[in-house]
PDB file of C-alpha atoms in Angstrom:
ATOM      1  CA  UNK C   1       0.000   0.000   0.000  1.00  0.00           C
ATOM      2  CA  UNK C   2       1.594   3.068  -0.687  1.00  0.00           C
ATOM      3  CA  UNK C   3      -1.607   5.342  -1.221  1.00  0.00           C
ATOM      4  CA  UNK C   4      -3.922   6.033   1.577  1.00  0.00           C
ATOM      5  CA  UNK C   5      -7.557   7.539   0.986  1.00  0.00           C
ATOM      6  CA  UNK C   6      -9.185   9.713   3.693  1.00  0.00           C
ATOM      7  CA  UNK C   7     -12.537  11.680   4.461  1.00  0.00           C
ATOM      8  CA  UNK C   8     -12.990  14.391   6.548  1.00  0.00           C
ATOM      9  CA  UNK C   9     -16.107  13.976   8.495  1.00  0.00           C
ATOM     10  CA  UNK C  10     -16.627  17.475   9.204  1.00  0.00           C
ATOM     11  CA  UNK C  11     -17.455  20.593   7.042  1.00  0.00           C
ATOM     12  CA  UNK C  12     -15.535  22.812   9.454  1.00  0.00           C
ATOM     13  CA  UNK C  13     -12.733  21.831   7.929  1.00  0.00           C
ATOM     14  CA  UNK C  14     -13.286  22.772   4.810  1.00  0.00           C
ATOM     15  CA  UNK C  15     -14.513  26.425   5.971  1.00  0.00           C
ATOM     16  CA  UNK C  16     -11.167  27.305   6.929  1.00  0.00           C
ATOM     17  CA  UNK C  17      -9.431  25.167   4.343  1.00  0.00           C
ATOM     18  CA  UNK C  18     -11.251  27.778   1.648  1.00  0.00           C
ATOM     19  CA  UNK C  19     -10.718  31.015   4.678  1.00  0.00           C
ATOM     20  CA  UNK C  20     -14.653  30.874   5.059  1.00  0.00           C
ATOM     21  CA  UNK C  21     -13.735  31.099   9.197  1.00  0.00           C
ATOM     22  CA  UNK C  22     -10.595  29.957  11.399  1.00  0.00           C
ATOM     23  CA  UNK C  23      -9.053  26.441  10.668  1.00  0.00           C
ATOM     24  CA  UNK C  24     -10.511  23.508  12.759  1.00  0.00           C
ATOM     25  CA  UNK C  25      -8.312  22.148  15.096  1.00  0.00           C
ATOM     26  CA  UNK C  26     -10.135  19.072  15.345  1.00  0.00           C
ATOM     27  CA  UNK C  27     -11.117  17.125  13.161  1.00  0.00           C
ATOM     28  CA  UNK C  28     -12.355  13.089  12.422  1.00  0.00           C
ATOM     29  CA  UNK C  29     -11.118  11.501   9.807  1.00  0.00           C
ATOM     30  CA  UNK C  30     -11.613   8.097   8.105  1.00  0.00           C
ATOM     31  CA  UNK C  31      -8.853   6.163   6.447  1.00  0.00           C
ATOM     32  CA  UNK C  32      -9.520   3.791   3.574  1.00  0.00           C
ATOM     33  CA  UNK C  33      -6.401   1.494   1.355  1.00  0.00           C
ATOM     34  CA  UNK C  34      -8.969   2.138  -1.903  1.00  0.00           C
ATOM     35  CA  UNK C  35     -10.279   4.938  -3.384  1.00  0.00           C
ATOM     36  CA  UNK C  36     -13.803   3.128  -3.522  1.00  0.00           C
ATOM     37  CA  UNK C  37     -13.798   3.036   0.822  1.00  0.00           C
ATOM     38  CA  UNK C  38     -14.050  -0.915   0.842  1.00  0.00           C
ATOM     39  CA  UNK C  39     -11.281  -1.391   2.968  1.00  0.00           C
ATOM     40  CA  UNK C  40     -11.663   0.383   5.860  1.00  0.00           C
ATOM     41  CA  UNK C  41      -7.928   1.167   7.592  1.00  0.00           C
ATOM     42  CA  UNK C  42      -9.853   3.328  10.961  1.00  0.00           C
ATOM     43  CA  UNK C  43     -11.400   6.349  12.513  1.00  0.00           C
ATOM     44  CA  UNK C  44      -9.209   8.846  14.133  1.00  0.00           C
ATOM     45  CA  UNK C  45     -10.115  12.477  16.179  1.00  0.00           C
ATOM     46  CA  UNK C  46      -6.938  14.804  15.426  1.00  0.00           C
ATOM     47  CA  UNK C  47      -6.479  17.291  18.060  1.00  0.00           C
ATOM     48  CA  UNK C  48      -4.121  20.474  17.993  1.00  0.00           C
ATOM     49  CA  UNK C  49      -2.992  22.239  21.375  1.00  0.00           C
ATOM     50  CA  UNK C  50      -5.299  25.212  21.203  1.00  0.00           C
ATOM     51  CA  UNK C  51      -7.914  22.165  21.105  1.00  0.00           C
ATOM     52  CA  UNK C  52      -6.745  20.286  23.815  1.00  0.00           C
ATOM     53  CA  UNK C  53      -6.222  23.546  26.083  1.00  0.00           C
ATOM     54  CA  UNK C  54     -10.071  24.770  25.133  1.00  0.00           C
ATOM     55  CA  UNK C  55     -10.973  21.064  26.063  1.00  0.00           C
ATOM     56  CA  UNK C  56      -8.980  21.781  29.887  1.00  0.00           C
ATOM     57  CA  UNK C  57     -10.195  25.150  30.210  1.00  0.00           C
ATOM     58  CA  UNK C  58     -14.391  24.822  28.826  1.00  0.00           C
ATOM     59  CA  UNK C  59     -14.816  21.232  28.434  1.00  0.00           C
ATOM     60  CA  UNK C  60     -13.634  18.926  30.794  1.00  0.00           C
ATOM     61  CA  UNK C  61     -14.543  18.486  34.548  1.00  0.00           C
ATOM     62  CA  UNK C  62     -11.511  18.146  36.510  1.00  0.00           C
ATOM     63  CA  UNK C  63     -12.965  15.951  38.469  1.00  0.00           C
ATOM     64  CA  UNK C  64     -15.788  13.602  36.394  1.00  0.00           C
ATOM     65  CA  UNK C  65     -13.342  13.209  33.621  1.00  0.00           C
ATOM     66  CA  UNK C  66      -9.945  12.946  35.664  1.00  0.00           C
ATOM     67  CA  UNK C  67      -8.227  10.262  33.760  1.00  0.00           C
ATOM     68  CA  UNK C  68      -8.411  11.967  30.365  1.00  0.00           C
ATOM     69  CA  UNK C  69      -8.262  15.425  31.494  1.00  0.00           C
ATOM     70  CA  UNK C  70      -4.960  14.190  33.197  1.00  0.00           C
ATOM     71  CA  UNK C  71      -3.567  12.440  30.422  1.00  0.00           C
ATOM     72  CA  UNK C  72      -4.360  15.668  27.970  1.00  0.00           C
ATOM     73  CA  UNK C  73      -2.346  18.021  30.823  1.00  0.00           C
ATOM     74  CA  UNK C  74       0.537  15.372  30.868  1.00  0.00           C
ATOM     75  CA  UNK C  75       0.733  15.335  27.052  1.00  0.00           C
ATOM     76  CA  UNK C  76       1.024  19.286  27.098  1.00  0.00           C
ATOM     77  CA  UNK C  77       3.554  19.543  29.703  1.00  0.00           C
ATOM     78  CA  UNK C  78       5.360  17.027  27.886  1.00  0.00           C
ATOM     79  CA  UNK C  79       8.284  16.743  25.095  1.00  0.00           C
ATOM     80  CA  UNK C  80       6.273  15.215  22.776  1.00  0.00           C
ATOM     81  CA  UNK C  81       4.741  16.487  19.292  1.00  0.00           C
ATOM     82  CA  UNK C  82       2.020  13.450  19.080  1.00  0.00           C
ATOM     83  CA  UNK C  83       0.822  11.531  21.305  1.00  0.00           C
ATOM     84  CA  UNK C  84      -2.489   9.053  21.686  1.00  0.00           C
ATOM     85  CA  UNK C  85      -5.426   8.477  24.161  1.00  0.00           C
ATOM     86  CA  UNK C  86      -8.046   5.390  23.111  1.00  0.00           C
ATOM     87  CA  UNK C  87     -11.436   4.509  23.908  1.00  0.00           C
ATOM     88  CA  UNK C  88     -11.569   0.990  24.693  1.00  0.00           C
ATOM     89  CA  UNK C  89     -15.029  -1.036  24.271  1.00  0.00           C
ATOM     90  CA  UNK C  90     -16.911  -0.803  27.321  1.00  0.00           C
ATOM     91  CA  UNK C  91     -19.871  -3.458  26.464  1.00  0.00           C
ATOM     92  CA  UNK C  92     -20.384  -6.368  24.251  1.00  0.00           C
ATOM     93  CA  UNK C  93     -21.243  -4.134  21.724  1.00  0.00           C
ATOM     94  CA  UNK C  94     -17.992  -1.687  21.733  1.00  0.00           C
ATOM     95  CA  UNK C  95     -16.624  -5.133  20.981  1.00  0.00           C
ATOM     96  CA  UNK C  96     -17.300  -5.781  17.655  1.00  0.00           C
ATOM     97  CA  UNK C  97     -16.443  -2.557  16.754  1.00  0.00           C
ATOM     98  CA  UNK C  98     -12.364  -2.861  18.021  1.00  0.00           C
ATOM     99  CA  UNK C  99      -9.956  -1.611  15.375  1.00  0.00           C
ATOM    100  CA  UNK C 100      -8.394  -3.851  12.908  1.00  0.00           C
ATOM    101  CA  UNK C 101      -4.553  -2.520  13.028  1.00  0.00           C
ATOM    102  CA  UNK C 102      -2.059  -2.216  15.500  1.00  0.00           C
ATOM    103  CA  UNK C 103      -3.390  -0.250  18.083  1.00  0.00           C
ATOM    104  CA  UNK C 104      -2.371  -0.901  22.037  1.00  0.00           C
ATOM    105  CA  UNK C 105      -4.575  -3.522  23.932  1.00  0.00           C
ATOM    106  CA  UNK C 106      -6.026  -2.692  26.915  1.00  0.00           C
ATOM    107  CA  UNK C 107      -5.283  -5.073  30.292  1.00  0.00           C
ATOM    108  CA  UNK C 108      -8.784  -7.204  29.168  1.00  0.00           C
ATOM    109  CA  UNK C 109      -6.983  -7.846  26.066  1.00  0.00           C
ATOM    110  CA  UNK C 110      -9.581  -5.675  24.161  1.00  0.00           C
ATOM    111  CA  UNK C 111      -8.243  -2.580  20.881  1.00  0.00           C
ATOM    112  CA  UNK C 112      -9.733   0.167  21.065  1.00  0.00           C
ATOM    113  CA  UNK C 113     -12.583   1.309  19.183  1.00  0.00           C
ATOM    114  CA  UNK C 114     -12.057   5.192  18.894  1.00  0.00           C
ATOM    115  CA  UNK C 115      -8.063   7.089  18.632  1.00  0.00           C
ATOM    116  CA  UNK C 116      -7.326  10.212  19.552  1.00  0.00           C
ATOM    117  CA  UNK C 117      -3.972  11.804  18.142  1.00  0.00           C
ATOM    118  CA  UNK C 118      -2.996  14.882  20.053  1.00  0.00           C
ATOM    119  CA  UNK C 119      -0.776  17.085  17.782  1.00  0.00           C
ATOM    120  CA  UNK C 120       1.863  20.063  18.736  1.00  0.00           C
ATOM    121  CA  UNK C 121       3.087  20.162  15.307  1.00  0.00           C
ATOM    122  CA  UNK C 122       0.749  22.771  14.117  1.00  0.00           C
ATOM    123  CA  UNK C 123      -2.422  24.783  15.493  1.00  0.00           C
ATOM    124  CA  UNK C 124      -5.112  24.533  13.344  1.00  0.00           C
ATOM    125  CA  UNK C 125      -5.997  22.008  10.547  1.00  0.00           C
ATOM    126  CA  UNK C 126      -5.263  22.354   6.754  1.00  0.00           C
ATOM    127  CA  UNK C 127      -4.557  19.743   3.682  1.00  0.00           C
ATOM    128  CA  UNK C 128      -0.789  19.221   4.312  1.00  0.00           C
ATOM    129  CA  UNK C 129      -1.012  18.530   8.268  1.00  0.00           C
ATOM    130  CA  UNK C 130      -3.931  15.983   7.829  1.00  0.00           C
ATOM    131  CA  UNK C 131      -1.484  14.533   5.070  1.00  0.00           C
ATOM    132  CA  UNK C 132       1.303  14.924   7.517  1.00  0.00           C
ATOM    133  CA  UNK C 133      -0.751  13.366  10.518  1.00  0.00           C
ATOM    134  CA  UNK C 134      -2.472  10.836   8.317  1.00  0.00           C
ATOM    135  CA  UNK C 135       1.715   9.349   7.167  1.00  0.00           C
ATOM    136  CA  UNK C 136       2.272   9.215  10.869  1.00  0.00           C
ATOM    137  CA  UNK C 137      -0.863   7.257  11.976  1.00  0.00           C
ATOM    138  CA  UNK C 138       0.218   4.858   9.283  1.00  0.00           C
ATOM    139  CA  UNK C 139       3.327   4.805  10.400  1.00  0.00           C
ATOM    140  CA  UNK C 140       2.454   4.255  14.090  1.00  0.00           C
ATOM    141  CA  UNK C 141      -1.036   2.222  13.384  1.00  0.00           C
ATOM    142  CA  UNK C 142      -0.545  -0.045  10.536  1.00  0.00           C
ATOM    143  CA  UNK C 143       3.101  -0.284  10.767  1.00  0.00           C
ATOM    144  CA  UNK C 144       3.802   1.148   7.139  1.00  0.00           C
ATOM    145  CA  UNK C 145       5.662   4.120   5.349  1.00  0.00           C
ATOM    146  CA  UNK C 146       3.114   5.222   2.552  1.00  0.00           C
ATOM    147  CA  UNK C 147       4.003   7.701  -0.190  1.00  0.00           C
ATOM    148  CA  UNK C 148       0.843   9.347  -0.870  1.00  0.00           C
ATOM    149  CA  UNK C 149      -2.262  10.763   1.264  1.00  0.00           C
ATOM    150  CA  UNK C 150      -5.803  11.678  -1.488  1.00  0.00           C
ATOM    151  CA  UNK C 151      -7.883  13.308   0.710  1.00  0.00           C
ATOM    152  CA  UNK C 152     -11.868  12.010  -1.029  1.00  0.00           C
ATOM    153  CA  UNK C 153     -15.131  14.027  -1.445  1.00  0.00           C
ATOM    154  CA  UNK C 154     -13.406  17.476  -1.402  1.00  0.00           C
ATOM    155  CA  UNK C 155     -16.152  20.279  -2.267  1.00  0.00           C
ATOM    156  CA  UNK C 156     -15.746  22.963  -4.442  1.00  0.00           C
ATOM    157  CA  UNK C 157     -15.292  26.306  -3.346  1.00  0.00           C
ATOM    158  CA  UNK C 158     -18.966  26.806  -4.134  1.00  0.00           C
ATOM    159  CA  UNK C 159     -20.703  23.596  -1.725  1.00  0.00           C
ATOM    160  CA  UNK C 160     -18.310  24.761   0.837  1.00  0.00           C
ATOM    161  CA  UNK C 161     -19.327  28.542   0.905  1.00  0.00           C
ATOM    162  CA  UNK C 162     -23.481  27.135   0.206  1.00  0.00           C
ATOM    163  CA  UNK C 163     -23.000  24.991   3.358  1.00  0.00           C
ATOM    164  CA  UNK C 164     -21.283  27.738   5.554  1.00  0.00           C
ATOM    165  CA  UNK C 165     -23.953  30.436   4.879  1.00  0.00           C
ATOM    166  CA  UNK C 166     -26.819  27.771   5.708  1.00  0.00           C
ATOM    167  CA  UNK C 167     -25.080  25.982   8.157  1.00  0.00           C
ATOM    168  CA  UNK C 168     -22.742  28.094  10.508  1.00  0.00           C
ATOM    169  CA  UNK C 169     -22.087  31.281   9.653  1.00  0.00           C
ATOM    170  CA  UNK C 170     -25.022  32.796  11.828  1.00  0.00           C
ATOM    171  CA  UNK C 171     -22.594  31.247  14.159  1.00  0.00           C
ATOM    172  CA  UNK C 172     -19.843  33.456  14.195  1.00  0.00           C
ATOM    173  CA  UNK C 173     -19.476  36.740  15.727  1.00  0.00           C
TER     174      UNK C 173
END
């Protein structure tokens, strides 16, 4: 495989992609090994700082969500410029729906079945870091160096600027 095919799963990206608003900084992606999406390679939530530290600041409760909260402060105190948090299945259900590559197991010997990738290698979101993030996830999740990222279903300048005024820009200030 040296091709990897993803979809964006929000239209906020694609505002700021085409300056409508700000750049995301998060953003869900799918990953697919064929154009067509029949083999499906994962779901993945990329997170930049300024997402993680709104996520501290106006998200999170210190207390009710201690473990991830803690393990979002750790990763921004830290060295790193990536670094993961999963979602491992929490009932017979969340079981069939485990990923399929090399992710971490959990002590019950379980994948997980959602990936977050923190990011401090850029602030917002924009075609060459989800191409940049999307080579490391393959690097780190299914253990391969691929050559080329196609991101699918990109919309024109003119869906994109259709969706924001109906969708969001009575939104922003």
């Amino acid at each position: 495989m040296n091709t990897i095919y993803v979809h964006v799963r929000h239209w906020l990206f694609w505002y700021g992609v085409y300056g409508l608003c700000n750049k995301s900084c998060n953003d869900e992606i799918s990953l697919y090994s064929d154009k067509e999406r029949n083999n499906f390679l994962g779901y993945f939530d990329l997170m930049t700082e300024p997402c993680l530290l709104y996520s501290l600041n106006n998200e999170l409760d210190k207390i009710e969500d201690k473990e991830f909260y803690d393990e979002i402060e750790e990763f921004l105190k830290g060295t790193k410029k990536i670094g993961y948090s999963y979602i491992y299945p929490r009932d017979k259900e969340d079981l069939t729906r485990q990923v399929g590559h090399f992710a971490p197991i959990n002590a019950k010997g379980h994948k997980p079945v959602y990936i977050y990738m923190w990011s401090k290698l850029s602030k917002a979101w924009d075609i060459q870091e989800i191409e940049k993030s999307v080579k490391i996830l393959a690097h780190d999740f299914l253990h391969t160096n691929i050559e080329k990222v196609e991101l699918l279903d990109i919309p024109t300048y003119e869906e994109t600027k259709l969706a924001y005024d109906r969708d969001y820009s009575r939104f922003i200030k």
